[in-house]
Amino acid sequence: MATMVHGEKTLMARFKLEIGCAIPDHSHPHEQTGQLLSGRMVFTVDGIEHEVVPGDSWCIGSNVPHSARAIEDSVPVEMFSPVREEYLE
């Protein structure tokens, strides 16, 4: 994960996920929007699976349970609001 830029209310991060990488089910107070730059992933949001391909975007609301897994090497870029303090460099 690399923080690309952040402001007072938002943070943008780029992730590099290898095939098979799984992010377990979790939730957080941050709204999370993103776009897949390359690869292929499956997001499970509030129990519903969504396969995404390059160019697809998503928005996951605050405190909504979600997980993700890379079904190819993948590069998503995501925005978080408010800023995820743990992602500051």
mmCIF file of N, CA, C and O in Angstrom:
data_model
loop_
_atom_site.group_PDB
_atom_site.id
_atom_site.type_symbol
_atom_site.label_atom_id
_atom_site.label_comp_id
_atom_site.label_asym_id
_atom_site.label_seq_id
_atom_site.Cartn_x
_atom_site.Cartn_y
_atom_site.Cartn_z
ATOM 1 N N MET A 1 0.842 -1.163 0.000
ATOM 2 C CA MET A 1 0.000 0.000 0.000
ATOM 3 C C MET A 1 0.889 1.228 0.000
ATOM 4 O O MET A 1 1.894 1.280 0.709
ATOM 5 N N ALA A 2 0.504 2.207 -0.806
ATOM 6 C CA ALA A 2 1.224 3.475 -0.833
ATOM 7 C C ALA A 2 0.214 4.608 -0.798
ATOM 8 O O ALA A 2 -0.696 4.659 -1.634
ATOM 9 N N THR A 3 0.368 5.497 0.185
ATOM 10 C CA THR A 3 -0.463 6.692 0.212
ATOM 11 C C THR A 3 0.012 7.606 -0.901
ATOM 12 O O THR A 3 1.200 7.921 -0.990
ATOM 13 N N MET A 4 -0.905 8.004 -1.771
ATOM 14 C CA MET A 4 -0.555 8.855 -2.898
ATOM 15 C C MET A 4 -0.633 10.330 -2.522
ATOM 16 O O MET A 4 0.246 11.116 -2.856
ATOM 17 N N VAL A 5 -1.739 10.702 -1.850
ATOM 18 C CA VAL A 5 -1.958 12.095 -1.459
ATOM 19 C C VAL A 5 -3.061 12.106 -0.409
ATOM 20 O O VAL A 5 -3.868 11.181 -0.335
ATOM 21 N N HIS A 6 -3.054 13.121 0.416
ATOM 22 C CA HIS A 6 -4.160 13.280 1.359
ATOM 23 C C HIS A 6 -4.386 14.757 1.616
ATOM 24 O O HIS A 6 -3.492 15.586 1.445
ATOM 25 N N GLY A 7 -5.605 15.057 1.970
ATOM 26 C CA GLY A 7 -5.974 16.422 2.337
ATOM 27 C C GLY A 7 -6.546 16.402 3.732
ATOM 28 O O GLY A 7 -6.324 15.467 4.510
ATOM 29 N N GLU A 8 -7.323 17.403 4.037
ATOM 30 C CA GLU A 8 -7.929 17.496 5.355
ATOM 31 C C GLU A 8 -9.011 16.442 5.554
ATOM 32 O O GLU A 8 -9.194 15.927 6.653
ATOM 33 N N LYS A 9 -9.738 16.080 4.472
ATOM 34 C CA LYS A 9 -10.895 15.195 4.605
ATOM 35 C C LYS A 9 -10.804 13.897 3.823
ATOM 36 O O LYS A 9 -11.638 13.019 3.992
ATOM 37 N N THR A 10 -9.818 13.744 2.934
ATOM 38 C CA THR A 10 -9.719 12.537 2.112
ATOM 39 C C THR A 10 -8.273 12.052 2.020
ATOM 40 O O THR A 10 -7.329 12.824 2.214
ATOM 41 N N LEU A 11 -8.148 10.773 1.699
ATOM 42 C CA LEU A 11 -6.840 10.159 1.485
ATOM 43 C C LEU A 11 -6.956 9.222 0.289
ATOM 44 O O LEU A 11 -7.940 8.488 0.160
ATOM 45 N N MET A 12 -5.967 9.261 -0.618
ATOM 46 C CA MET A 12 -5.923 8.376 -1.775
ATOM 47 C C MET A 12 -4.738 7.432 -1.621
ATOM 48 O O MET A 12 -3.627 7.868 -1.300
ATOM 49 N N ALA A 13 -4.997 6.132 -1.848
ATOM 50 C CA ALA A 13 -3.939 5.121 -1.708
ATOM 51 C C ALA A 13 -3.975 4.165 -2.887
ATOM 52 O O ALA A 13 -5.036 3.879 -3.441
ATOM 53 N N ARG A 14 -2.795 3.674 -3.256
ATOM 54 C CA ARG A 14 -2.670 2.669 -4.314
ATOM 55 C C ARG A 14 -2.228 1.363 -3.651
ATOM 56 O O ARG A 14 -1.341 1.345 -2.798
ATOM 57 N N PHE A 15 -2.865 0.288 -4.044
ATOM 58 C CA PHE A 15 -2.551 -1.024 -3.501
ATOM 59 C C PHE A 15 -2.036 -1.912 -4.630
ATOM 60 O O PHE A 15 -2.500 -1.810 -5.772
ATOM 61 N N LYS A 16 -1.084 -2.780 -4.333
ATOM 62 C CA LYS A 16 -0.618 -3.802 -5.270
ATOM 63 C C LYS A 16 -0.904 -5.141 -4.619
ATOM 64 O O LYS A 16 -0.312 -5.472 -3.590
ATOM 65 N N LEU A 17 -1.838 -5.881 -5.195
ATOM 66 C CA LEU A 17 -2.286 -7.147 -4.619
ATOM 67 C C LEU A 17 -1.909 -8.291 -5.550
ATOM 68 O O LEU A 17 -2.244 -8.264 -6.741
ATOM 69 N N GLU A 18 -1.218 -9.288 -5.022
ATOM 70 C CA GLU A 18 -0.860 -10.452 -5.825
ATOM 71 C C GLU A 18 -2.043 -11.403 -5.909
ATOM 72 O O GLU A 18 -2.895 -11.447 -5.014
ATOM 73 N N ILE A 19 -2.082 -12.174 -6.982
ATOM 74 C CA ILE A 19 -3.147 -13.162 -7.163
ATOM 75 C C ILE A 19 -3.288 -13.989 -5.880
ATOM 76 O O ILE A 19 -2.296 -14.376 -5.264
ATOM 77 N N GLY A 20 -4.513 -14.185 -5.458
ATOM 78 C CA GLY A 20 -4.783 -14.960 -4.260
ATOM 79 C C GLY A 20 -4.813 -14.153 -2.975
ATOM 80 O O GLY A 20 -5.254 -14.651 -1.942
ATOM 81 N N CYS A 21 -4.362 -12.905 -3.017
ATOM 82 C CA CYS A 21 -4.389 -12.061 -1.823
ATOM 83 C C CYS A 21 -5.843 -11.870 -1.384
ATOM 84 O O CYS A 21 -6.715 -11.579 -2.200
ATOM 85 N N ALA A 22 -6.088 -12.053 -0.096
ATOM 86 C CA ALA A 22 -7.449 -11.909 0.441
ATOM 87 C C ALA A 22 -7.441 -10.925 1.599
ATOM 88 O O ALA A 22 -6.615 -11.029 2.505
ATOM 89 N N ILE A 23 -8.345 -9.975 1.543
ATOM 90 C CA ILE A 23 -8.545 -9.016 2.628
ATOM 91 C C ILE A 23 -9.792 -9.475 3.364
ATOM 92 O O ILE A 23 -10.881 -9.501 2.786
ATOM 93 N N PRO A 24 -9.664 -9.890 4.629
ATOM 94 C CA PRO A 24 -10.802 -10.473 5.338
ATOM 95 C C PRO A 24 -11.930 -9.472 5.581
ATOM 96 O O PRO A 24 -11.725 -8.256 5.526
ATOM 97 N N ASP A 25 -13.097 -10.019 5.861
ATOM 98 C CA ASP A 25 -14.278 -9.207 6.129
ATOM 99 C C ASP A 25 -13.992 -8.233 7.271
ATOM 100 O O ASP A 25 -13.442 -8.621 8.305
ATOM 101 N N HIS A 26 -14.335 -6.968 7.045
ATOM 102 C CA HIS A 26 -14.113 -5.931 8.047
ATOM 103 C C HIS A 26 -15.028 -4.747 7.742
ATOM 104 O O HIS A 26 -15.684 -4.709 6.704
ATOM 105 N N SER A 27 -15.060 -3.791 8.623
ATOM 106 C CA SER A 27 -15.753 -2.529 8.372
ATOM 107 C C SER A 27 -14.983 -1.425 9.078
ATOM 108 O O SER A 27 -14.149 -1.692 9.952
ATOM 109 N N HIS A 28 -15.232 -0.199 8.673
ATOM 110 C CA HIS A 28 -14.570 0.954 9.276
ATOM 111 C C HIS A 28 -15.449 2.176 9.058
ATOM 112 O O HIS A 28 -16.344 2.152 8.208
ATOM 113 N N PRO A 29 -15.207 3.227 9.801
ATOM 114 C CA PRO A 29 -16.070 4.414 9.690
ATOM 115 C C PRO A 29 -15.838 5.234 8.418
ATOM 116 O O PRO A 29 -16.586 6.159 8.141
ATOM 117 N N HIS A 30 -14.828 4.869 7.641
ATOM 118 C CA HIS A 30 -14.483 5.633 6.442
ATOM 119 C C HIS A 30 -15.333 5.208 5.252
ATOM 120 O O HIS A 30 -15.505 4.015 5.011
ATOM 121 N N GLU A 31 -15.853 6.176 4.489
ATOM 122 C CA GLU A 31 -16.419 5.855 3.187
ATOM 123 C C GLU A 31 -15.231 5.535 2.278
ATOM 124 O O GLU A 31 -14.194 6.200 2.361
ATOM 125 N N GLN A 32 -15.391 4.522 1.426
ATOM 126 C CA GLN A 32 -14.286 4.028 0.594
ATOM 127 C C GLN A 32 -14.756 3.967 -0.851
ATOM 128 O O GLN A 32 -15.706 3.262 -1.164
ATOM 129 N N THR A 33 -14.114 4.734 -1.720
ATOM 130 C CA THR A 33 -14.412 4.667 -3.150
ATOM 131 C C THR A 33 -13.136 4.261 -3.869
ATOM 132 O O THR A 33 -12.031 4.530 -3.397
ATOM 133 N N GLY A 34 -13.280 3.587 -4.997
ATOM 134 C CA GLY A 34 -12.083 3.146 -5.687
ATOM 135 C C GLY A 34 -12.315 2.831 -7.145
ATOM 136 O O GLY A 34 -13.453 2.819 -7.635
ATOM 137 N N GLN A 35 -11.204 2.584 -7.825
ATOM 138 C CA GLN A 35 -11.228 2.159 -9.224
ATOM 139 C C GLN A 35 -10.102 1.150 -9.412
ATOM 140 O O GLN A 35 -8.997 1.319 -8.884
ATOM 141 N N LEU A 36 -10.397 0.106 -10.183
ATOM 142 C CA LEU A 36 -9.388 -0.903 -10.484
ATOM 143 C C LEU A 36 -8.610 -0.473 -11.719
ATOM 144 O O LEU A 36 -9.187 -0.262 -12.790
ATOM 145 N N LEU A 37 -7.285 -0.331 -11.559
ATOM 146 C CA LEU A 37 -6.432 0.061 -12.685
ATOM 147 C C LEU A 37 -6.020 -1.139 -13.525
ATOM 148 O O LEU A 37 -5.933 -1.047 -14.750
ATOM 149 N N SER A 38 -5.731 -2.267 -12.856
ATOM 150 C CA SER A 38 -5.342 -3.471 -13.593
ATOM 151 C C SER A 38 -5.687 -4.696 -12.762
ATOM 152 O O SER A 38 -5.839 -4.622 -11.545
ATOM 153 N N GLY A 39 -5.807 -5.831 -13.445
ATOM 154 C CA GLY A 39 -6.092 -7.093 -12.780
ATOM 155 C C GLY A 39 -7.575 -7.420 -12.748
ATOM 156 O O GLY A 39 -8.356 -6.928 -13.564
ATOM 157 N N ARG A 40 -7.939 -8.251 -11.784
ATOM 158 C CA ARG A 40 -9.338 -8.651 -11.583
ATOM 159 C C ARG A 40 -9.510 -8.999 -10.122
ATOM 160 O O ARG A 40 -8.670 -9.692 -9.544
ATOM 161 N N MET A 41 -10.609 -8.514 -9.529
ATOM 162 C CA MET A 41 -10.859 -8.726 -8.110
ATOM 163 C C MET A 41 -12.316 -9.078 -7.878
ATOM 164 O O MET A 41 -13.173 -8.812 -8.736
ATOM 165 N N VAL A 42 -12.580 -9.643 -6.708
ATOM 166 C CA VAL A 42 -13.953 -9.864 -6.248
ATOM 167 C C VAL A 42 -14.080 -9.174 -4.897
ATOM 168 O O VAL A 42 -13.300 -9.424 -3.982
ATOM 169 N N PHE A 43 -15.050 -8.259 -4.812
ATOM 170 C CA PHE A 43 -15.407 -7.623 -3.553
ATOM 171 C C PHE A 43 -16.687 -8.272 -3.050
ATOM 172 O O PHE A 43 -17.598 -8.541 -3.836
ATOM 173 N N THR A 44 -16.755 -8.522 -1.768
ATOM 174 C CA THR A 44 -18.003 -8.935 -1.135
ATOM 175 C C THR A 44 -18.402 -7.785 -0.223
ATOM 176 O O THR A 44 -17.677 -7.430 0.707
ATOM 177 N N VAL A 45 -19.534 -7.159 -0.551
ATOM 178 C CA VAL A 45 -20.001 -5.982 0.178
ATOM 179 C C VAL A 45 -21.365 -6.298 0.750
ATOM 180 O O VAL A 45 -22.308 -6.586 -0.007
ATOM 181 N N ASP A 46 -21.432 -6.290 2.068
ATOM 182 C CA ASP A 46 -22.686 -6.586 2.766
ATOM 183 C C ASP A 46 -23.271 -7.922 2.297
ATOM 184 O O ASP A 46 -24.466 -8.056 2.073
ATOM 185 N N GLY A 47 -22.362 -8.905 2.069
ATOM 186 C CA GLY A 47 -22.771 -10.257 1.699
ATOM 187 C C GLY A 47 -22.980 -10.498 0.217
ATOM 188 O O GLY A 47 -23.266 -11.625 -0.187
ATOM 189 N N ILE A 48 -22.827 -9.489 -0.620
ATOM 190 C CA ILE A 48 -23.056 -9.631 -2.064
ATOM 191 C C ILE A 48 -21.719 -9.529 -2.796
ATOM 192 O O ILE A 48 -20.966 -8.567 -2.605
ATOM 193 N N GLU A 49 -21.411 -10.520 -3.659
ATOM 194 C CA GLU A 49 -20.164 -10.532 -4.422
ATOM 195 C C GLU A 49 -20.274 -9.672 -5.676
ATOM 196 O O GLU A 49 -21.303 -9.692 -6.363
ATOM 197 N N HIS A 50 -19.174 -8.947 -5.959
ATOM 198 C CA HIS A 50 -19.081 -8.102 -7.156
ATOM 199 C C HIS A 50 -17.711 -8.343 -7.773
ATOM 200 O O HIS A 50 -16.690 -8.098 -7.122
ATOM 201 N N GLU A 51 -17.670 -8.829 -9.008
ATOM 202 C CA GLU A 51 -16.389 -8.975 -9.707
ATOM 203 C C GLU A 51 -16.095 -7.664 -10.415
ATOM 204 O O GLU A 51 -16.977 -7.079 -11.054
ATOM 205 N N VAL A 52 -14.861 -7.191 -10.292
ATOM 206 C CA VAL A 52 -14.472 -5.942 -10.938
ATOM 207 C C VAL A 52 -13.291 -6.177 -11.863
ATOM 208 O O VAL A 52 -12.427 -7.021 -11.602
ATOM 209 N N VAL A 53 -13.282 -5.427 -12.958
ATOM 210 C CA VAL A 53 -12.236 -5.484 -13.974
ATOM 211 C C VAL A 53 -11.707 -4.062 -14.170
ATOM 212 O O VAL A 53 -12.326 -3.100 -13.695
ATOM 213 N N PRO A 54 -10.579 -3.891 -14.853
ATOM 214 C CA PRO A 54 -10.020 -2.554 -15.024
ATOM 215 C C PRO A 54 -11.054 -1.549 -15.552
ATOM 216 O O PRO A 54 -11.813 -1.838 -16.475
ATOM 217 N N GLY A 55 -11.076 -0.394 -14.894
ATOM 218 C CA GLY A 55 -12.018 0.663 -15.239
ATOM 219 C C GLY A 55 -13.258 0.680 -14.362
ATOM 220 O O GLY A 55 -13.940 1.691 -14.281
ATOM 221 N N ASP A 56 -13.554 -0.451 -13.695
ATOM 222 C CA ASP A 56 -14.715 -0.490 -12.795
ATOM 223 C C ASP A 56 -14.416 0.311 -11.531
ATOM 224 O O ASP A 56 -13.281 0.357 -11.056
ATOM 225 N N SER A 57 -15.477 0.919 -10.981
ATOM 226 C CA SER A 57 -15.379 1.706 -9.754
ATOM 227 C C SER A 57 -16.357 1.182 -8.723
ATOM 228 O O SER A 57 -17.300 0.461 -9.057
ATOM 229 N N TRP A 58 -16.155 1.566 -7.463
ATOM 230 C CA TRP A 58 -17.036 1.129 -6.384
ATOM 231 C C TRP A 58 -17.083 2.200 -5.303
ATOM 232 O O TRP A 58 -16.224 3.070 -5.230
ATOM 233 N N CYS A 59 -18.107 2.088 -4.486
ATOM 234 C CA CYS A 59 -18.240 2.927 -3.305
ATOM 235 C C CYS A 59 -18.778 2.057 -2.181
ATOM 236 O O CYS A 59 -19.823 1.415 -2.335
ATOM 237 N N ILE A 60 -18.052 2.007 -1.085
ATOM 238 C CA ILE A 60 -18.453 1.220 0.075
ATOM 239 C C ILE A 60 -18.717 2.208 1.203
ATOM 240 O O ILE A 60 -17.836 2.989 1.576
ATOM 241 N N GLY A 61 -19.928 2.186 1.699
ATOM 242 C CA GLY A 61 -20.332 3.144 2.713
ATOM 243 C C GLY A 61 -19.662 2.920 4.058
ATOM 244 O O GLY A 61 -19.109 1.852 4.350
ATOM 245 N N SER A 62 -19.751 3.909 4.878
ATOM 246 C CA SER A 62 -19.225 3.875 6.233
ATOM 247 C C SER A 62 -19.844 2.720 7.016
ATOM 248 O O SER A 62 -21.057 2.500 6.968
ATOM 249 N N ASN A 63 -18.996 1.952 7.690
ATOM 250 C CA ASN A 63 -19.403 0.844 8.563
ATOM 251 C C ASN A 63 -20.093 -0.323 7.853
ATOM 252 O O ASN A 63 -20.722 -1.156 8.504
ATOM 253 N N VAL A 64 -19.959 -0.430 6.534
ATOM 254 C CA VAL A 64 -20.533 -1.552 5.779
ATOM 255 C C VAL A 64 -19.511 -2.692 5.741
ATOM 256 O O VAL A 64 -18.360 -2.482 5.334
ATOM 257 N N PRO A 65 -19.895 -3.906 6.154
ATOM 258 C CA PRO A 65 -18.958 -5.041 6.110
ATOM 259 C C PRO A 65 -18.546 -5.354 4.668
ATOM 260 O O PRO A 65 -19.397 -5.388 3.767
ATOM 261 N N HIS A 66 -17.242 -5.579 4.468
ATOM 262 C CA HIS A 66 -16.747 -5.900 3.128
ATOM 263 C C HIS A 66 -15.431 -6.666 3.213
ATOM 264 O O HIS A 66 -14.732 -6.624 4.215
ATOM 265 N N SER A 67 -15.145 -7.380 2.124
ATOM 266 C CA SER A 67 -13.886 -8.100 1.976
ATOM 267 C C SER A 67 -13.503 -8.048 0.504
ATOM 268 O O SER A 67 -14.309 -7.610 -0.335
ATOM 269 N N ALA A 68 -12.294 -8.488 0.190
ATOM 270 C CA ALA A 68 -11.842 -8.470 -1.201
ATOM 271 C C ALA A 68 -10.823 -9.578 -1.408
ATOM 272 O O ALA A 68 -10.145 -10.003 -0.477
ATOM 273 N N ARG A 69 -10.741 -10.028 -2.666
ATOM 274 C CA ARG A 69 -9.677 -10.967 -3.022
ATOM 275 C C ARG A 69 -9.272 -10.717 -4.470
ATOM 276 O O ARG A 69 -10.102 -10.367 -5.316
ATOM 277 N N ALA A 70 -7.984 -10.871 -4.705
ATOM 278 C CA ALA A 70 -7.433 -10.677 -6.045
ATOM 279 C C ALA A 70 -7.475 -12.006 -6.782
ATOM 280 O O ALA A 70 -6.898 -12.988 -6.320
ATOM 281 N N ILE A 71 -8.148 -12.025 -7.927
ATOM 282 C CA ILE A 71 -8.169 -13.245 -8.737
ATOM 283 C C ILE A 71 -7.156 -13.160 -9.885
ATOM 284 O O ILE A 71 -6.984 -14.116 -10.626
ATOM 285 N N GLU A 72 -6.486 -12.018 -9.984
ATOM 286 C CA GLU A 72 -5.293 -11.797 -10.802
ATOM 287 C C GLU A 72 -4.450 -10.790 -10.022
ATOM 288 O O GLU A 72 -4.964 -10.126 -9.112
ATOM 289 N N ASP A 73 -3.171 -10.651 -10.374
ATOM 290 C CA ASP A 73 -2.398 -9.546 -9.808
ATOM 291 C C ASP A 73 -3.176 -8.265 -10.113
ATOM 292 O O ASP A 73 -3.596 -8.054 -11.262
ATOM 293 N N SER A 74 -3.391 -7.421 -9.104
ATOM 294 C CA SER A 74 -4.307 -6.289 -9.253
ATOM 295 C C SER A 74 -3.749 -5.018 -8.641
ATOM 296 O O SER A 74 -3.017 -5.061 -7.641
ATOM 297 N N VAL A 75 -4.145 -3.881 -9.230
ATOM 298 C CA VAL A 75 -3.785 -2.568 -8.694
ATOM 299 C C VAL A 75 -5.050 -1.718 -8.594
ATOM 300 O O VAL A 75 -5.510 -1.165 -9.593
ATOM 301 N N PRO A 76 -5.622 -1.633 -7.394
ATOM 302 C CA PRO A 76 -6.718 -0.699 -7.168
ATOM 303 C C PRO A 76 -6.193 0.610 -6.559
ATOM 304 O O PRO A 76 -5.190 0.606 -5.833
ATOM 305 N N VAL A 77 -6.883 1.702 -6.871
ATOM 306 C CA VAL A 77 -6.645 2.989 -6.221
ATOM 307 C C VAL A 77 -7.916 3.318 -5.450
ATOM 308 O O VAL A 77 -9.020 3.204 -5.993
ATOM 309 N N GLU A 78 -7.767 3.696 -4.172
ATOM 310 C CA GLU A 78 -8.940 3.951 -3.345
ATOM 311 C C GLU A 78 -8.820 5.267 -2.597
ATOM 312 O O GLU A 78 -7.731 5.691 -2.232
ATOM 313 N N MET A 79 -9.980 5.893 -2.392
ATOM 314 C CA MET A 79 -10.104 7.124 -1.613
ATOM 315 C C MET A 79 -10.861 6.797 -0.338
ATOM 316 O O MET A 79 -11.825 6.027 -0.379
ATOM 317 N N PHE A 80 -10.422 7.388 0.760
ATOM 318 C CA PHE A 80 -11.074 7.196 2.051
ATOM 319 C C PHE A 80 -11.435 8.558 2.630
ATOM 320 O O PHE A 80 -10.624 9.500 2.581
ATOM 321 N N SER A 81 -12.637 8.636 3.183
ATOM 322 C CA SER A 81 -13.067 9.851 3.864
ATOM 323 C C SER A 81 -13.819 9.454 5.123
ATOM 324 O O SER A 81 -14.751 8.641 5.048
ATOM 325 N N PRO A 82 -13.414 9.953 6.284
ATOM 326 C CA PRO A 82 -12.291 10.864 6.514
ATOM 327 C C PRO A 82 -10.952 10.155 6.297
ATOM 328 O O PRO A 82 -10.908 8.961 6.012
ATOM 329 N N VAL A 83 -9.887 10.907 6.446
ATOM 330 C CA VAL A 83 -8.532 10.383 6.266
ATOM 331 C C VAL A 83 -8.311 9.179 7.186
ATOM 332 O O VAL A 83 -8.671 9.204 8.355
ATOM 333 N N ARG A 84 -7.740 8.125 6.640
ATOM 334 C CA ARG A 84 -7.341 6.973 7.464
ATOM 335 C C ARG A 84 -5.968 7.282 8.046
ATOM 336 O O ARG A 84 -4.948 7.192 7.353
ATOM 337 N N GLU A 85 -5.977 7.647 9.287
ATOM 338 C CA GLU A 85 -4.738 8.061 9.963
ATOM 339 C C GLU A 85 -3.659 6.989 9.885
ATOM 340 O O GLU A 85 -2.472 7.298 9.765
ATOM 341 N N GLU A 86 -4.071 5.703 9.940
ATOM 342 C CA GLU A 86 -3.077 4.628 9.916
ATOM 343 C C GLU A 86 -2.393 4.492 8.560
ATOM 344 O O GLU A 86 -1.377 3.806 8.437
ATOM 345 N N TYR A 87 -2.908 5.160 7.525
ATOM 346 C CA TYR A 87 -2.291 5.129 6.199
ATOM 347 C C TYR A 87 -1.368 6.305 5.945
ATOM 348 O O TYR A 87 -0.770 6.405 4.880
ATOM 349 N N LEU A 88 -1.265 7.226 6.885
ATOM 350 C CA LEU A 88 -0.349 8.360 6.703
ATOM 351 C C LEU A 88 1.077 7.868 6.844
ATOM 352 O O LEU A 88 1.383 7.051 7.703
ATOM 353 N N GLU A 89 1.950 8.369 6.000
ATOM 354 C CA GLU A 89 3.356 7.930 6.018
ATOM 355 C C GLU A 89 4.154 8.725 7.032
ATOM 356 O O GLU A 89 3.890 9.835 7.324
#
